[in-house]
């Protein structure tokens, strides 16, 4: 029995599935190797045996995360087993989305580069192809000034700000954060990685398409039908990305 | 005799040339390493000893395809030797183009990134330099709403949609698919890989050129003359790409 | 005792901290691997035991710098220990900024690609997200024609030009150089590398954002609050970048 | 004595300096690894002991060239020692520039991607920073229709077309070829590689700068002064690029 297991047991939270912890570590590395996160950004998953908890790495670059770096948090954003390890300032993004959205199993927060411009302009991020159909008709933007005024440090560093962000997310799959980044949610670790990757790709392609003239976006019906089809395919890129990310060890 | 051979013999289809199967596996990897496909997309070749059949990988990421993953399909899109292996939902793209175009030997379907914007805007993809002269004067766009209505999942998932796509392709070498990707055809595996790569490059360069002002495109005569010259040169990049793609094993 | 130590002792300048010299060599490599410098560009640090001196590599590509290539300079830009090794033509950038700004501990000069266009147009570089909040409201441009006329070689190749550049920098963190590049300053080697990287990223993202329409930039208050938060986080990407840069040895 | 030496002796042309042949092979690889050439493009050098001859690889992808692939050509574009090896269709680019410009020692022909758009629009390629100051005030465009009509295959496949291209180049360092690529000349192999790389970089940066508004270009005097300074620095990136290109063997 490791220290982590001991700590969790003492808090009456069962240890998470080992395979889930490993998948979360892999997801951290994939997101780096595929250009969604750099030294910043994070991915979490809801605890498989305790829905009021979630798993998230300690404060570190995602590309370097191993299973030993994964901590367990409650929905107030408190780590059960951090010890003297630092935690992410924005763990409340995850905590409050898991609280507000019982259907959500996994969350990515990133500053993926092509998405940032859509968060600071009036142009809405919208799906231009089937790979990003999970975004629906378009993507809302969280303006932190509405909650924290015009002098904040832009971080979602409290439960109140996390809850405000979750309200703008609503029942969507992606929310942009003005002057900061974005959050993507999903029903599994591979799915949320798929979505974070293709949200970034859509932003890049939409930005180019706009320069070519009027754009034909997906209809709501196309987006819904296509998203359903794609949900069965998320393991295909995951296997590829996993092999790449782990080979570079 | 392998299982695959046995299965094919029982269906009275001869085994394909081993070198062709290997070239197709290499093509899958090249298309990934050169940025034409990601976890999605596929490349096929007409069966060398049975023109009413074609070879295509099982449902998987192209970058991971080996000769053992190549299956044989008939022109109705039915696999002869899949066993319990899953097949691509869009195998009908290949089947119906091989049916409609007896001159076609190889087909690539991809979501290559620079091409996508041209499929959702009114700006036509046109060759701006000799490397993409195989595209002729310009490239048609397949609007799936014309065949499947405005609520489809955007995939060419039936023989009827494959046939509709083949009709828009007509006697061209490339067809774009609105909100989805593109299809490139060729008379050999190396040629279709060359074309898929340079269609992507042309899209990227044309997009930049348009921003600089009025563009001088190739004339139909220039395109025809240049394409003929280039057809003799397709093995040059193939040798390079093959070495790169296989070295990363 | 190495030759370098001997030389420095004879000039009555103590040897710098070994860890600082090693960090500076690492910084050179990181800046190359993260796309801030190519064969040109340089990074320096103020001498830890002699504030009137600074450390800077000999004239060579930053990606190849090792601790043995680090020289010690005085604030007139004279190397104490170069021997027959060539020095950078633009060492005066560093010398004059260290002279003018006693708070500055580290300086990067680069031609990072996305920043260059902002130095030759009227569009000001401004922070569009929290990662570049250290830039404040916007970034000044040094027009060398104001100091050297319209026929210079564009290099800051003298103390006078270095002082002119330092005056335009003022109390900012970044200054652009028209037709040339930029300079970023910081209070530590990891911080200046962080800033040089995110100045480049901001330029790339701002350029895209402008094409999408009116941009919401950070307020002065947001920039100040965010910069303060980020200053505590500069070691996170540093650890990642260091591992990458040194692995490629 | 190798076969090549024998052949050259029989034609009364001395064998070239071995180091020059090796540098030319390295240049081929650098140009590929730095994104100037792909499977196509070529670089040549004037024969060091016979100014009426030049050295150029046989018809193959530049990234794969070794010293054994280097052939000797006369100024009519005839190879002395090709044997049964195929030669580049466009060797006349090199031959006619060496004939017309006795000061030229090395020539690169490429389809480097950012330059192509400037060859098909009315926007002139102009130096926006010191690294591309060798281009002077701006860069001419060779319109092959003026020499070969509107139905050519776009290739410079004859002495007459090579001579026409050389006339448009005039006394410049770079000439663009509409719908095709560009040619860069230099006084050494490292210098021509430097120039081909920074012509590509300038195109990429100028394209971005134009989107930001009116651009301040180098004056003729700035370009001349800067180019003179840079000429002394071409070995700095060469050493870096060489190490990278040869490491990937």
mmCIF file with all atom_site columns, C-alpha atoms in Angstrom, chain C residues 50-166:
data_model
loop_
_atom_site.group_PDB
_atom_site.id
_atom_site.type_symbol
_atom_site.label_atom_id
_atom_site.label_alt_id
_atom_site.label_comp_id
_atom_site.label_asym_id
_atom_site.label_entity_id
_atom_site.label_seq_id
_atom_site.pdbx_PDB_ins_code
_atom_site.Cartn_x
_atom_site.Cartn_y
_atom_site.Cartn_z
_atom_site.occupancy
_atom_site.B_iso_or_equiv
_atom_site.pdbx_formal_charge
_atom_site.auth_seq_id
_atom_site.auth_comp_id
_atom_site.auth_asym_id
_atom_site.auth_atom_id
_atom_site.pdbx_PDB_model_num
ATOM 1   C CA . UNK C 1 50  ? 29.934 42.072 -9.690  1.00 0.00 ? 50  UNK C CA 1
ATOM 2   C CA . UNK C 1 51  ? 26.939 44.162 -10.788 1.00 0.00 ? 51  UNK C CA 1
ATOM 3   C CA . UNK C 1 52  ? 29.100 46.150 -13.208 1.00 0.00 ? 52  UNK C CA 1
ATOM 4   C CA . UNK C 1 53  ? 29.735 43.028 -15.291 1.00 0.00 ? 53  UNK C CA 1
ATOM 5   C CA . UNK C 1 54  ? 27.595 40.602 -17.233 1.00 0.00 ? 54  UNK C CA 1
ATOM 6   C CA . UNK C 1 55  ? 27.937 37.156 -18.771 1.00 0.00 ? 55  UNK C CA 1
ATOM 7   C CA . UNK C 1 56  ? 27.341 36.485 -22.473 1.00 0.00 ? 56  UNK C CA 1
ATOM 8   C CA . UNK C 1 57  ? 28.433 33.771 -24.893 1.00 0.00 ? 57  UNK C CA 1
ATOM 9   C CA . UNK C 1 58  ? 31.181 34.275 -27.427 1.00 0.00 ? 58  UNK C CA 1
ATOM 10  C CA . UNK C 1 59  ? 30.084 34.934 -31.027 1.00 0.00 ? 59  UNK C CA 1
ATOM 11  C CA . UNK C 1 60  ? 28.354 31.681 -32.010 1.00 0.00 ? 60  UNK C CA 1
ATOM 12  C CA . UNK C 1 61  ? 24.953 30.096 -32.631 1.00 0.00 ? 61  UNK C CA 1
ATOM 13  C CA . UNK C 1 62  ? 23.028 30.042 -29.319 1.00 0.00 ? 62  UNK C CA 1
ATOM 14  C CA . UNK C 1 63  ? 21.950 26.404 -29.795 1.00 0.00 ? 63  UNK C CA 1
ATOM 15  C CA . UNK C 1 64  ? 25.559 25.277 -29.503 1.00 0.00 ? 64  UNK C CA 1
ATOM 16  C CA . UNK C 1 65  ? 26.596 27.276 -26.418 1.00 0.00 ? 65  UNK C CA 1
ATOM 17  C CA . UNK C 1 66  ? 28.151 25.418 -23.478 1.00 0.00 ? 66  UNK C CA 1
ATOM 18  C CA . UNK C 1 67  ? 29.395 26.885 -20.170 1.00 0.00 ? 67  UNK C CA 1
ATOM 19  C CA . UNK C 1 68  ? 32.916 27.044 -21.624 1.00 0.00 ? 68  UNK C CA 1
ATOM 20  C CA . UNK C 1 69  ? 31.659 29.556 -24.201 1.00 0.00 ? 69  UNK C CA 1
ATOM 21  C CA . UNK C 1 70  ? 30.416 32.100 -21.641 1.00 0.00 ? 70  UNK C CA 1
ATOM 22  C CA . UNK C 1 71  ? 32.533 35.264 -21.343 1.00 0.00 ? 71  UNK C CA 1
ATOM 23  C CA . UNK C 1 72  ? 32.493 38.135 -18.860 1.00 0.00 ? 72  UNK C CA 1
ATOM 24  C CA . UNK C 1 73  ? 31.934 41.701 -20.095 1.00 0.00 ? 73  UNK C CA 1
ATOM 25  C CA . UNK C 1 74  ? 32.038 45.094 -18.456 1.00 0.00 ? 74  UNK C CA 1
ATOM 26  C CA . UNK C 1 75  ? 29.410 47.800 -19.003 1.00 0.00 ? 75  UNK C CA 1
ATOM 27  C CA . UNK C 1 76  ? 31.426 49.308 -21.826 1.00 0.00 ? 76  UNK C CA 1
ATOM 28  C CA . UNK C 1 77  ? 30.934 46.026 -23.681 1.00 0.00 ? 77  UNK C CA 1
ATOM 29  C CA . UNK C 1 78  ? 34.547 44.957 -23.306 1.00 0.00 ? 78  UNK C CA 1
ATOM 30  C CA . UNK C 1 79  ? 35.185 41.257 -22.716 1.00 0.00 ? 79  UNK C CA 1
ATOM 31  C CA . UNK C 1 80  ? 37.608 40.451 -19.909 1.00 0.00 ? 80  UNK C CA 1
ATOM 32  C CA . UNK C 1 81  ? 38.401 36.917 -20.947 1.00 0.00 ? 81  UNK C CA 1
ATOM 33  C CA . UNK C 1 82  ? 37.719 36.558 -24.660 1.00 0.00 ? 82  UNK C CA 1
ATOM 34  C CA . UNK C 1 83  ? 41.298 35.835 -25.643 1.00 0.00 ? 83  UNK C CA 1
ATOM 35  C CA . UNK C 1 84  ? 41.158 35.183 -29.378 1.00 0.00 ? 84  UNK C CA 1
ATOM 36  C CA . UNK C 1 85  ? 37.468 34.383 -29.337 1.00 0.00 ? 85  UNK C CA 1
ATOM 37  C CA . UNK C 1 86  ? 35.150 36.687 -31.308 1.00 0.00 ? 86  UNK C CA 1
ATOM 38  C CA . UNK C 1 87  ? 32.411 38.562 -29.479 1.00 0.00 ? 87  UNK C CA 1
ATOM 39  C CA . UNK C 1 88  ? 28.912 39.582 -30.588 1.00 0.00 ? 88  UNK C CA 1
ATOM 40  C CA . UNK C 1 89  ? 28.720 42.869 -32.495 1.00 0.00 ? 89  UNK C CA 1
ATOM 41  C CA . UNK C 1 90  ? 25.670 43.868 -30.455 1.00 0.00 ? 90  UNK C CA 1
ATOM 42  C CA . UNK C 1 91  ? 26.977 43.266 -26.931 1.00 0.00 ? 91  UNK C CA 1
ATOM 43  C CA . UNK C 1 92  ? 26.230 46.972 -26.335 1.00 0.00 ? 92  UNK C CA 1
ATOM 44  C CA . UNK C 1 93  ? 22.513 46.140 -26.170 1.00 0.00 ? 93  UNK C CA 1
ATOM 45  C CA . UNK C 1 94  ? 23.229 44.239 -22.982 1.00 0.00 ? 94  UNK C CA 1
ATOM 46  C CA . UNK C 1 95  ? 25.871 46.582 -21.586 1.00 0.00 ? 95  UNK C CA 1
ATOM 47  C CA . UNK C 1 96  ? 23.798 49.723 -21.869 1.00 0.00 ? 96  UNK C CA 1
ATOM 48  C CA . UNK C 1 97  ? 20.622 48.176 -20.511 1.00 0.00 ? 97  UNK C CA 1
ATOM 49  C CA . UNK C 1 98  ? 22.495 46.864 -17.467 1.00 0.00 ? 98  UNK C CA 1
ATOM 50  C CA . UNK C 1 99  ? 23.950 50.346 -17.024 1.00 0.00 ? 99  UNK C CA 1
ATOM 51  C CA . UNK C 1 100 ? 20.618 52.153 -17.349 1.00 0.00 ? 100 UNK C CA 1
ATOM 52  C CA . UNK C 1 101 ? 18.456 49.670 -15.466 1.00 0.00 ? 101 UNK C CA 1
ATOM 53  C CA . UNK C 1 102 ? 19.982 48.516 -12.215 1.00 0.00 ? 102 UNK C CA 1
ATOM 54  C CA . UNK C 1 103 ? 16.913 46.300 -11.643 1.00 0.00 ? 103 UNK C CA 1
ATOM 55  C CA . UNK C 1 104 ? 17.633 44.223 -14.746 1.00 0.00 ? 104 UNK C CA 1
ATOM 56  C CA . UNK C 1 105 ? 19.309 40.851 -14.191 1.00 0.00 ? 105 UNK C CA 1
ATOM 57  C CA . UNK C 1 106 ? 18.915 39.201 -17.606 1.00 0.00 ? 106 UNK C CA 1
ATOM 58  C CA . UNK C 1 107 ? 18.507 40.300 -21.241 1.00 0.00 ? 107 UNK C CA 1
ATOM 59  C CA . UNK C 1 108 ? 17.450 38.481 -24.412 1.00 0.00 ? 108 UNK C CA 1
ATOM 60  C CA . UNK C 1 109 ? 17.962 39.878 -27.910 1.00 0.00 ? 109 UNK C CA 1
ATOM 61  C CA . UNK C 1 110 ? 16.255 37.944 -30.685 1.00 0.00 ? 110 UNK C CA 1
ATOM 62  C CA . UNK C 1 111 ? 14.750 38.099 -34.171 1.00 0.00 ? 111 UNK C CA 1
ATOM 63  C CA . UNK C 1 112 ? 11.820 35.934 -33.093 1.00 0.00 ? 112 UNK C CA 1
ATOM 64  C CA . UNK C 1 113 ? 9.664  35.731 -36.197 1.00 0.00 ? 113 UNK C CA 1
ATOM 65  C CA . UNK C 1 114 ? 6.189  36.813 -35.112 1.00 0.00 ? 114 UNK C CA 1
ATOM 66  C CA . UNK C 1 115 ? 7.520  39.922 -33.379 1.00 0.00 ? 115 UNK C CA 1
ATOM 67  C CA . UNK C 1 116 ? 9.347  41.314 -36.436 1.00 0.00 ? 116 UNK C CA 1
ATOM 68  C CA . UNK C 1 117 ? 6.158  42.431 -38.268 1.00 0.00 ? 117 UNK C CA 1
ATOM 69  C CA . UNK C 1 118 ? 5.097  44.557 -35.277 1.00 0.00 ? 118 UNK C CA 1
ATOM 70  C CA . UNK C 1 119 ? 8.409  46.414 -35.465 1.00 0.00 ? 119 UNK C CA 1
ATOM 71  C CA . UNK C 1 120 ? 7.819  47.529 -39.077 1.00 0.00 ? 120 UNK C CA 1
ATOM 72  C CA . UNK C 1 121 ? 4.136  48.499 -38.930 1.00 0.00 ? 121 UNK C CA 1
ATOM 73  C CA . UNK C 1 122 ? 2.119  51.027 -36.955 1.00 0.00 ? 122 UNK C CA 1
ATOM 74  C CA . UNK C 1 123 ? 0.212  48.291 -35.108 1.00 0.00 ? 123 UNK C CA 1
ATOM 75  C CA . UNK C 1 124 ? 1.452  48.173 -31.530 1.00 0.00 ? 124 UNK C CA 1
ATOM 76  C CA . UNK C 1 125 ? 2.310  44.907 -29.843 1.00 0.00 ? 125 UNK C CA 1
ATOM 77  C CA . UNK C 1 126 ? -0.115 44.616 -26.904 1.00 0.00 ? 126 UNK C CA 1
ATOM 78  C CA . UNK C 1 127 ? -0.880 41.777 -24.497 1.00 0.00 ? 127 UNK C CA 1
ATOM 79  C CA . UNK C 1 128 ? -3.943 39.808 -25.526 1.00 0.00 ? 128 UNK C CA 1
ATOM 80  C CA . UNK C 1 129 ? -3.694 37.209 -22.774 1.00 0.00 ? 129 UNK C CA 1
ATOM 81  C CA . UNK C 1 130 ? -2.341 36.695 -19.301 1.00 0.00 ? 130 UNK C CA 1
ATOM 82  C CA . UNK C 1 131 ? 0.827  34.903 -20.412 1.00 0.00 ? 131 UNK C CA 1
ATOM 83  C CA . UNK C 1 132 ? 2.172  38.103 -21.959 1.00 0.00 ? 132 UNK C CA 1
ATOM 84  C CA . UNK C 1 133 ? 0.862  40.433 -19.243 1.00 0.00 ? 133 UNK C CA 1
ATOM 85  C CA . UNK C 1 134 ? 4.460  41.396 -18.377 1.00 0.00 ? 134 UNK C CA 1
ATOM 86  C CA . UNK C 1 135 ? 4.374  43.626 -21.492 1.00 0.00 ? 135 UNK C CA 1
ATOM 87  C CA . UNK C 1 136 ? 2.036  46.082 -19.766 1.00 0.00 ? 136 UNK C CA 1
ATOM 88  C CA . UNK C 1 137 ? -0.242 48.171 -21.969 1.00 0.00 ? 137 UNK C CA 1
ATOM 89  C CA . UNK C 1 138 ? 1.922  47.989 -25.065 1.00 0.00 ? 138 UNK C CA 1
ATOM 90  C CA . UNK C 1 139 ? 5.482  47.808 -26.363 1.00 0.00 ? 139 UNK C CA 1
ATOM 91  C CA . UNK C 1 140 ? 7.634  50.680 -27.697 1.00 0.00 ? 140 UNK C CA 1
ATOM 92  C CA . UNK C 1 141 ? 9.572  50.537 -30.984 1.00 0.00 ? 141 UNK C CA 1
ATOM 93  C CA . UNK C 1 142 ? 13.191 51.654 -31.346 1.00 0.00 ? 142 UNK C CA 1
ATOM 94  C CA . UNK C 1 143 ? 13.679 53.343 -34.748 1.00 0.00 ? 143 UNK C CA 1
ATOM 95  C CA . UNK C 1 144 ? 17.417 53.260 -35.331 1.00 0.00 ? 144 UNK C CA 1
ATOM 96  C CA . UNK C 1 145 ? 17.100 55.964 -37.994 1.00 0.00 ? 145 UNK C CA 1
ATOM 97  C CA . UNK C 1 146 ? 16.445 58.445 -35.204 1.00 0.00 ? 146 UNK C CA 1
ATOM 98  C CA . UNK C 1 147 ? 19.938 57.775 -33.857 1.00 0.00 ? 147 UNK C CA 1
ATOM 99  C CA . UNK C 1 148 ? 21.987 56.481 -36.782 1.00 0.00 ? 148 UNK C CA 1
ATOM 100 C CA . UNK C 1 149 ? 20.316 57.992 -39.838 1.00 0.00 ? 149 UNK C CA 1
ATOM 101 C CA . UNK C 1 150 ? 18.797 56.110 -42.763 1.00 0.00 ? 150 UNK C CA 1
ATOM 102 C CA . UNK C 1 151 ? 21.934 54.343 -43.922 1.00 0.00 ? 151 UNK C CA 1
ATOM 103 C CA . UNK C 1 152 ? 22.969 52.271 -40.917 1.00 0.00 ? 152 UNK C CA 1
ATOM 104 C CA . UNK C 1 153 ? 23.538 48.530 -40.901 1.00 0.00 ? 153 UNK C CA 1
ATOM 105 C CA . UNK C 1 154 ? 20.668 48.320 -38.388 1.00 0.00 ? 154 UNK C CA 1
ATOM 106 C CA . UNK C 1 155 ? 22.872 46.844 -35.672 1.00 0.00 ? 155 UNK C CA 1
ATOM 107 C CA . UNK C 1 156 ? 23.252 48.281 -32.191 1.00 0.00 ? 156 UNK C CA 1
ATOM 108 C CA . UNK C 1 157 ? 27.003 48.206 -32.585 1.00 0.00 ? 157 UNK C CA 1
ATOM 109 C CA . UNK C 1 158 ? 28.152 50.984 -30.259 1.00 0.00 ? 158 UNK C CA 1
ATOM 110 C CA . UNK C 1 159 ? 27.609 52.218 -26.699 1.00 0.00 ? 159 UNK C CA 1
ATOM 111 C CA . UNK C 1 160 ? 25.754 55.254 -28.053 1.00 0.00 ? 160 UNK C CA 1
ATOM 112 C CA . UNK C 1 161 ? 23.250 53.119 -29.918 1.00 0.00 ? 161 UNK C CA 1
ATOM 113 C CA . UNK C 1 162 ? 22.875 50.812 -26.941 1.00 0.00 ? 162 UNK C CA 1
ATOM 114 C CA . UNK C 1 163 ? 22.103 53.823 -24.757 1.00 0.00 ? 163 UNK C CA 1
ATOM 115 C CA . UNK C 1 164 ? 19.557 55.105 -27.284 1.00 0.00 ? 164 UNK C CA 1
ATOM 116 C CA . UNK C 1 165 ? 17.860 51.722 -27.276 1.00 0.00 ? 165 UNK C CA 1
ATOM 117 C CA . UNK C 1 166 ? 17.835 51.663 -23.475 1.00 0.00 ? 166 UNK C CA 1
#
